[in-house]
PDB file of C-alpha atoms in Angstrom:
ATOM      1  CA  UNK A   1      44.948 -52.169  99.330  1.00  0.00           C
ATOM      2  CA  UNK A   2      46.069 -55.545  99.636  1.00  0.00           C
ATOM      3  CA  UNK A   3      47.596 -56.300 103.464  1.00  0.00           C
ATOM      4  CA  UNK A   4      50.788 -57.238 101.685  1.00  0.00           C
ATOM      5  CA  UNK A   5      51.273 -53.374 100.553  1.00  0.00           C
ATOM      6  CA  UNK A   6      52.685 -50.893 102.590  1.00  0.00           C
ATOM      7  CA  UNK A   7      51.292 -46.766 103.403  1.00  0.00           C
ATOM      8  CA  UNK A   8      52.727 -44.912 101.135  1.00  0.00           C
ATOM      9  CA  UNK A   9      54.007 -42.882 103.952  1.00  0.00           C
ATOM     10  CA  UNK A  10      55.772 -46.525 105.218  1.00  0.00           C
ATOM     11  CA  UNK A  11      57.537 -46.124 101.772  1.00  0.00           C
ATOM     12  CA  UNK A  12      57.779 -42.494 100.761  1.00  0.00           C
ATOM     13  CA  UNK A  13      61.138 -40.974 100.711  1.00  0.00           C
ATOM     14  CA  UNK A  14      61.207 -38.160 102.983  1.00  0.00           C
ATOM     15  CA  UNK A  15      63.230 -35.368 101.751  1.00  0.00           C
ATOM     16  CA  UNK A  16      63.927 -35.237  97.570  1.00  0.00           C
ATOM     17  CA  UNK A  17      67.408 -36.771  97.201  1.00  0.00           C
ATOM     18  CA  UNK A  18      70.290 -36.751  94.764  1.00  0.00           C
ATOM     19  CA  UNK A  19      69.740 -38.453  91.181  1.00  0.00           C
ATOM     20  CA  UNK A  20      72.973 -39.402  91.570  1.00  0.00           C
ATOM     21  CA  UNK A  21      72.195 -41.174  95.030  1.00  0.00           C
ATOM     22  CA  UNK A  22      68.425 -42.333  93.694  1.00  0.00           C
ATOM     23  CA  UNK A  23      68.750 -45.771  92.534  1.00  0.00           C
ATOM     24  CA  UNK A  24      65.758 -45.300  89.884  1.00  0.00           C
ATOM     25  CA  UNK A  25      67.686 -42.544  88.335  1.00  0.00           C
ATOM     26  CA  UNK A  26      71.109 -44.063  88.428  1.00  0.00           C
ATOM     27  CA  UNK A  27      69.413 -47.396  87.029  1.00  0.00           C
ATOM     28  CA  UNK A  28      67.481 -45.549  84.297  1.00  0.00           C
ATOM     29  CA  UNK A  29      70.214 -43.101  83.516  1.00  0.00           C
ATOM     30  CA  UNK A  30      72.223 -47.063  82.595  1.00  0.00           C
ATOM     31  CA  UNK A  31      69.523 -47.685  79.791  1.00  0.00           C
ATOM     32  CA  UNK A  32      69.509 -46.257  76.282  1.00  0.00           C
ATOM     33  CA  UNK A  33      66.947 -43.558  75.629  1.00  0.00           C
ATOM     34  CA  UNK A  34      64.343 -45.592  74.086  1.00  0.00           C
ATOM     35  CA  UNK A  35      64.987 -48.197  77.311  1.00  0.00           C
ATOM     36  CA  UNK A  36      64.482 -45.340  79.627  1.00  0.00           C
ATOM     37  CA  UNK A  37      60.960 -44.247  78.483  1.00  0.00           C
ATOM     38  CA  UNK A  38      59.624 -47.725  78.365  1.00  0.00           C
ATOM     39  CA  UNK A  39      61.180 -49.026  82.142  1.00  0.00           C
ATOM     40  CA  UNK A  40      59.807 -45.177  83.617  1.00  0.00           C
ATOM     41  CA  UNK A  41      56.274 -46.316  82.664  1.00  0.00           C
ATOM     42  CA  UNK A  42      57.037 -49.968  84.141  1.00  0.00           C
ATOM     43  CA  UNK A  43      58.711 -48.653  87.706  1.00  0.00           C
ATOM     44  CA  UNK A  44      55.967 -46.162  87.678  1.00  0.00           C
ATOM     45  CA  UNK A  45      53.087 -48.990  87.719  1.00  0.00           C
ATOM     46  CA  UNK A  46      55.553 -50.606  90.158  1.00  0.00           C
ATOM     47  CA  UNK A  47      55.532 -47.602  92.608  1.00  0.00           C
ATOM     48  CA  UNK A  48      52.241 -47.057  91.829  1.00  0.00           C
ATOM     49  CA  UNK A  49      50.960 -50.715  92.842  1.00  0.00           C
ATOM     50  CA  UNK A  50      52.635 -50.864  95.667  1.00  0.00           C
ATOM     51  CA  UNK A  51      51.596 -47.421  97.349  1.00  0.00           C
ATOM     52  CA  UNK A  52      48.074 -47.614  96.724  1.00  0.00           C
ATOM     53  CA  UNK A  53      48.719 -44.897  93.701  1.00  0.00           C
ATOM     54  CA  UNK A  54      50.883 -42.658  95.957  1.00  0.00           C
ATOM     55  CA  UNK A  55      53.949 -42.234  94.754  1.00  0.00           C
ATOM     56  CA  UNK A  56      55.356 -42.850  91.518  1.00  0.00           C
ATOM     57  CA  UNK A  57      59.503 -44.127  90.319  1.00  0.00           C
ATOM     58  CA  UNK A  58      61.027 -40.630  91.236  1.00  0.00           C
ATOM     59  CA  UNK A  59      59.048 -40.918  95.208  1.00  0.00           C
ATOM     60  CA  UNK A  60      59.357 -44.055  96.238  1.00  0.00           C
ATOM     61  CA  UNK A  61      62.347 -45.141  98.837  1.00  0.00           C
ATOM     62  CA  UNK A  62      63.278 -48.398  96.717  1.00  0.00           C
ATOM     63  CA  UNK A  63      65.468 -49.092  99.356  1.00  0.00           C
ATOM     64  CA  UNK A  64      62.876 -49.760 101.859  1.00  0.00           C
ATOM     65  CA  UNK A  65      61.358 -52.460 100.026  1.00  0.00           C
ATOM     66  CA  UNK A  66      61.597 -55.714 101.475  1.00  0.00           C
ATOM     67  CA  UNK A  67      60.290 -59.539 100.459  1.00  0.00           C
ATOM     68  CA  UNK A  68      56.687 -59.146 101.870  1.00  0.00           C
ATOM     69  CA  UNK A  69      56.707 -56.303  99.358  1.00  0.00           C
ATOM     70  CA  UNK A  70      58.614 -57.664  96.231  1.00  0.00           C
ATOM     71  CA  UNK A  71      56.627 -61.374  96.460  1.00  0.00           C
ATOM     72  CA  UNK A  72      52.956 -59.280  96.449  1.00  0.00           C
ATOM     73  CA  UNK A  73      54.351 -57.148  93.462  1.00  0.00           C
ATOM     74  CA  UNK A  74      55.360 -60.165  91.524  1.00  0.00           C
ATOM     75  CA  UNK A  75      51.769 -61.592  92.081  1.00  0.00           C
ATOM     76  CA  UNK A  76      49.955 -58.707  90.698  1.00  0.00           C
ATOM     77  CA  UNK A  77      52.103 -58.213  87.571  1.00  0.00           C
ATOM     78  CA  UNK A  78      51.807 -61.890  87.449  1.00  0.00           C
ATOM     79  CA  UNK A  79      47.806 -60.904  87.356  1.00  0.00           C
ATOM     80  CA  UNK A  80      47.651 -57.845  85.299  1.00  0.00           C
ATOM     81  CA  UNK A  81      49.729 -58.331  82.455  1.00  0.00           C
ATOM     82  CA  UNK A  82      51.699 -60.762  80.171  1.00  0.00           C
ATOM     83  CA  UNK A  83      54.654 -63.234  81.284  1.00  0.00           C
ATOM     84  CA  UNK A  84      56.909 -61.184  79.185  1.00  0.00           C
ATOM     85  CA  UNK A  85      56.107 -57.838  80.020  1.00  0.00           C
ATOM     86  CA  UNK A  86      55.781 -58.635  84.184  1.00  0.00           C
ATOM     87  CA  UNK A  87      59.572 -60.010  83.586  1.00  0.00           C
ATOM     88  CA  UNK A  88      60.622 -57.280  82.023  1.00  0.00           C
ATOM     89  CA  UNK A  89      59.104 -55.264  85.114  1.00  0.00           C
ATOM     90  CA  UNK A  90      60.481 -57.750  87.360  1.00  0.00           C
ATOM     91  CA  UNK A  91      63.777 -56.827  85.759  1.00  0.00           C
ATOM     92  CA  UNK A  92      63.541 -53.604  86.466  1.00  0.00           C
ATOM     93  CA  UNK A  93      62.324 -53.562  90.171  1.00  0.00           C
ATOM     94  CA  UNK A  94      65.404 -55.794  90.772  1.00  0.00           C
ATOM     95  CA  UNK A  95      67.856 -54.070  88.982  1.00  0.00           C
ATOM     96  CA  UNK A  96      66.362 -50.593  91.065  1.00  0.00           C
ATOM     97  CA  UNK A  97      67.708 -53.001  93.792  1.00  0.00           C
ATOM     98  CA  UNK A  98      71.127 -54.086  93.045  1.00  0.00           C
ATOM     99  CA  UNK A  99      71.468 -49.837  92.781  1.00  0.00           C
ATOM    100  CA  UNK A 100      70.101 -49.235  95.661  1.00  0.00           C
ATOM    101  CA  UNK A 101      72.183 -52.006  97.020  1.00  0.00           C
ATOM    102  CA  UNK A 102      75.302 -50.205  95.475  1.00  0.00           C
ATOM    103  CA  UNK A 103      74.594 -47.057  96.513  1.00  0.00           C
ATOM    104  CA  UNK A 104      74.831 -48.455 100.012  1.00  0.00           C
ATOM    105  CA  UNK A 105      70.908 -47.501 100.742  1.00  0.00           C
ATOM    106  CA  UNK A 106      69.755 -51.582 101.707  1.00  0.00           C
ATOM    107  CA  UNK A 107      71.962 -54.188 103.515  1.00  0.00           C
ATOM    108  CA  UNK A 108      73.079 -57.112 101.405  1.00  0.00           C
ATOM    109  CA  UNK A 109      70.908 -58.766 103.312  1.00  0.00           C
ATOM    110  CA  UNK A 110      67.826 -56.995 102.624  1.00  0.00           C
ATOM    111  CA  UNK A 111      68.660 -57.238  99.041  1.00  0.00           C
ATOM    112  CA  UNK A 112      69.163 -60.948  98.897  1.00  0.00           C
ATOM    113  CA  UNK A 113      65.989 -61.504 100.437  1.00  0.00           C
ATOM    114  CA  UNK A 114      63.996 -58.756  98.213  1.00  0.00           C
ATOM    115  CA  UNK A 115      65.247 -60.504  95.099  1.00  0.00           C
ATOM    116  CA  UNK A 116      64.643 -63.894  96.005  1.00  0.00           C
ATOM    117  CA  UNK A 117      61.387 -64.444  94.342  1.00  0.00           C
ATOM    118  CA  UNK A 118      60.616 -66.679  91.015  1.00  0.00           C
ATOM    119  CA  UNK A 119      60.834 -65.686  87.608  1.00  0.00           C
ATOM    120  CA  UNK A 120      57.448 -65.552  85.705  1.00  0.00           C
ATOM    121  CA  UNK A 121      57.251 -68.127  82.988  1.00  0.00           C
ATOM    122  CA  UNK A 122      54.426 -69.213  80.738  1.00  0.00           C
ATOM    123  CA  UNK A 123      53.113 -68.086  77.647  1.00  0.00           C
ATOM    124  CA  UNK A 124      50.840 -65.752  76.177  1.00  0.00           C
ATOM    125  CA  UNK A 125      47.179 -67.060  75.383  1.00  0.00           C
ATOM    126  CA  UNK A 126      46.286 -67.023  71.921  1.00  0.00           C
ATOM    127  CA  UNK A 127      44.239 -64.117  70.764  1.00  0.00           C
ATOM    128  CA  UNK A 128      41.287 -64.581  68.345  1.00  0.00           C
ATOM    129  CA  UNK A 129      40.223 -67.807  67.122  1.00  0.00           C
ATOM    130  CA  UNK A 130      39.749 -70.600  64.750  1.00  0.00           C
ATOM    131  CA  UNK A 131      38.537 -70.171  61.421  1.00  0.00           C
ATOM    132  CA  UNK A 132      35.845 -72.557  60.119  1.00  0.00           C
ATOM    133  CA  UNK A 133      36.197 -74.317  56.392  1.00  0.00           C
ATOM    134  CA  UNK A 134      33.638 -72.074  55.190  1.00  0.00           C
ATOM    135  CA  UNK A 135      35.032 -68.610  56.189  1.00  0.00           C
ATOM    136  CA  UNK A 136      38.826 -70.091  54.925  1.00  0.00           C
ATOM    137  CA  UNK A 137      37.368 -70.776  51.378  1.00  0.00           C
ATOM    138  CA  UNK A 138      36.012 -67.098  51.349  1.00  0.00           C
ATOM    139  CA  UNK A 139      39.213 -65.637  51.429  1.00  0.00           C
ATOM    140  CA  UNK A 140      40.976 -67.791  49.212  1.00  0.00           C
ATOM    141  CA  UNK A 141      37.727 -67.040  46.650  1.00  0.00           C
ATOM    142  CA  UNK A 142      38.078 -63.219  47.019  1.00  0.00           C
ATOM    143  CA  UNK A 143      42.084 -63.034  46.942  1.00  0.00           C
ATOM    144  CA  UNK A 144      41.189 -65.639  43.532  1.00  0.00           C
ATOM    145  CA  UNK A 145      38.843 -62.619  42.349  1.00  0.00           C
ATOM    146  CA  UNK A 146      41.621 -60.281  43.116  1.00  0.00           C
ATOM    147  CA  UNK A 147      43.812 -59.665  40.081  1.00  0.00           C
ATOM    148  CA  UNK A 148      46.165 -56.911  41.671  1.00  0.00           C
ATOM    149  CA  UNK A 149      49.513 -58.049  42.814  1.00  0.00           C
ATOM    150  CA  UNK A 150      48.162 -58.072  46.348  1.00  0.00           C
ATOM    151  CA  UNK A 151      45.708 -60.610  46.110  1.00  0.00           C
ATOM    152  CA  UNK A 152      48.268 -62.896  44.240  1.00  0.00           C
ATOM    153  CA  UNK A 153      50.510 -62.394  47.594  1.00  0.00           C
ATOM    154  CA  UNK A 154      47.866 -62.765  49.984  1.00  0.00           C
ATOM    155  CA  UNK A 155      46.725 -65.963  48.338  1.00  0.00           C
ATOM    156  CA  UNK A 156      49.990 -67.377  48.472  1.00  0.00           C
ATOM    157  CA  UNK A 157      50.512 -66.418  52.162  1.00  0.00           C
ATOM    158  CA  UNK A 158      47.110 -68.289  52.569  1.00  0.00           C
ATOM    159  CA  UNK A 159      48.268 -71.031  51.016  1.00  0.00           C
ATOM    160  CA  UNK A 160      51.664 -71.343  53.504  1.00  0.00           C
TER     161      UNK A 160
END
């Protein structure tokens, strides 16, 4: 566990609380149903990463997190997955915030500092790889030896 990362008991909430008062919920329960499912698997890894694997969305005391915490999250997503998908995470984790922030559970303080860290920008690296002259003429030969209406459209795509 990195030093950055808190005991899970550090972050845990202690007693089960309210959805209405749990700023997961309340943010999630703001998303469209197809949102929902998709930002529950990203606050999960969230909870996840930053508890060593102890507690999940629906366990963690968002309120308790602070920059220390926030700044080593946004350096693994920045790690583990894509630009876009660790800003759409990031997103999330500070939108959890601003709830748990308006549910009066963190000091505007807290909160200010929690969100203050950067964006992730950058690109996706390319997948797969360049084609050589010989492999490009094979396809255009066997979508040429296709007569179906398929291998007239793939030809022309080839061609574009």
């Amino acid at each position: 566990m990195s030093p950055l990362l808190a005991s899970s008991d550090d972050l845990s909430l202690l007693t089960p609380i309210p959805l209405v008062l749990h700023p997961a919920a309340v943010y999630l329960d703001s998303l469209s149903e197809s949102s929902q499912s998709t930002m529950l698997v990203s606050l999960n890894a969230i909870a996840r990463l930053v508890t060593n694997r102890q507690c999940d969305a629906m366990t963690l005391d968002w309120a308790k997190l602070r920059y220390p915490h926030t700044a080593a999250i946004r350096t693994a997503l920045k790690k583990r997955y894509s630009p876009t998908t660790a800003s759409k995470m990031l997103c999330g984790l500070r939108r959890v915030l601003k709830e748990a922030l308006s549910l009066d559970l963190m000091s505007a303080s807290d909160y200010a500092k929690a969100v203050d860290f950067p964006s992730i920008t950058g690109q996706r690296k390319l997948r797969g790889r360049a084609l050589s002259e010989s492999e490009i003429t094979a396809l255009f030969q066997v979508c040429r030896d296709d007569p179906s209406r398929q291998g007239i459209r793939d030809l022309a795509l080839l061609a574009i």
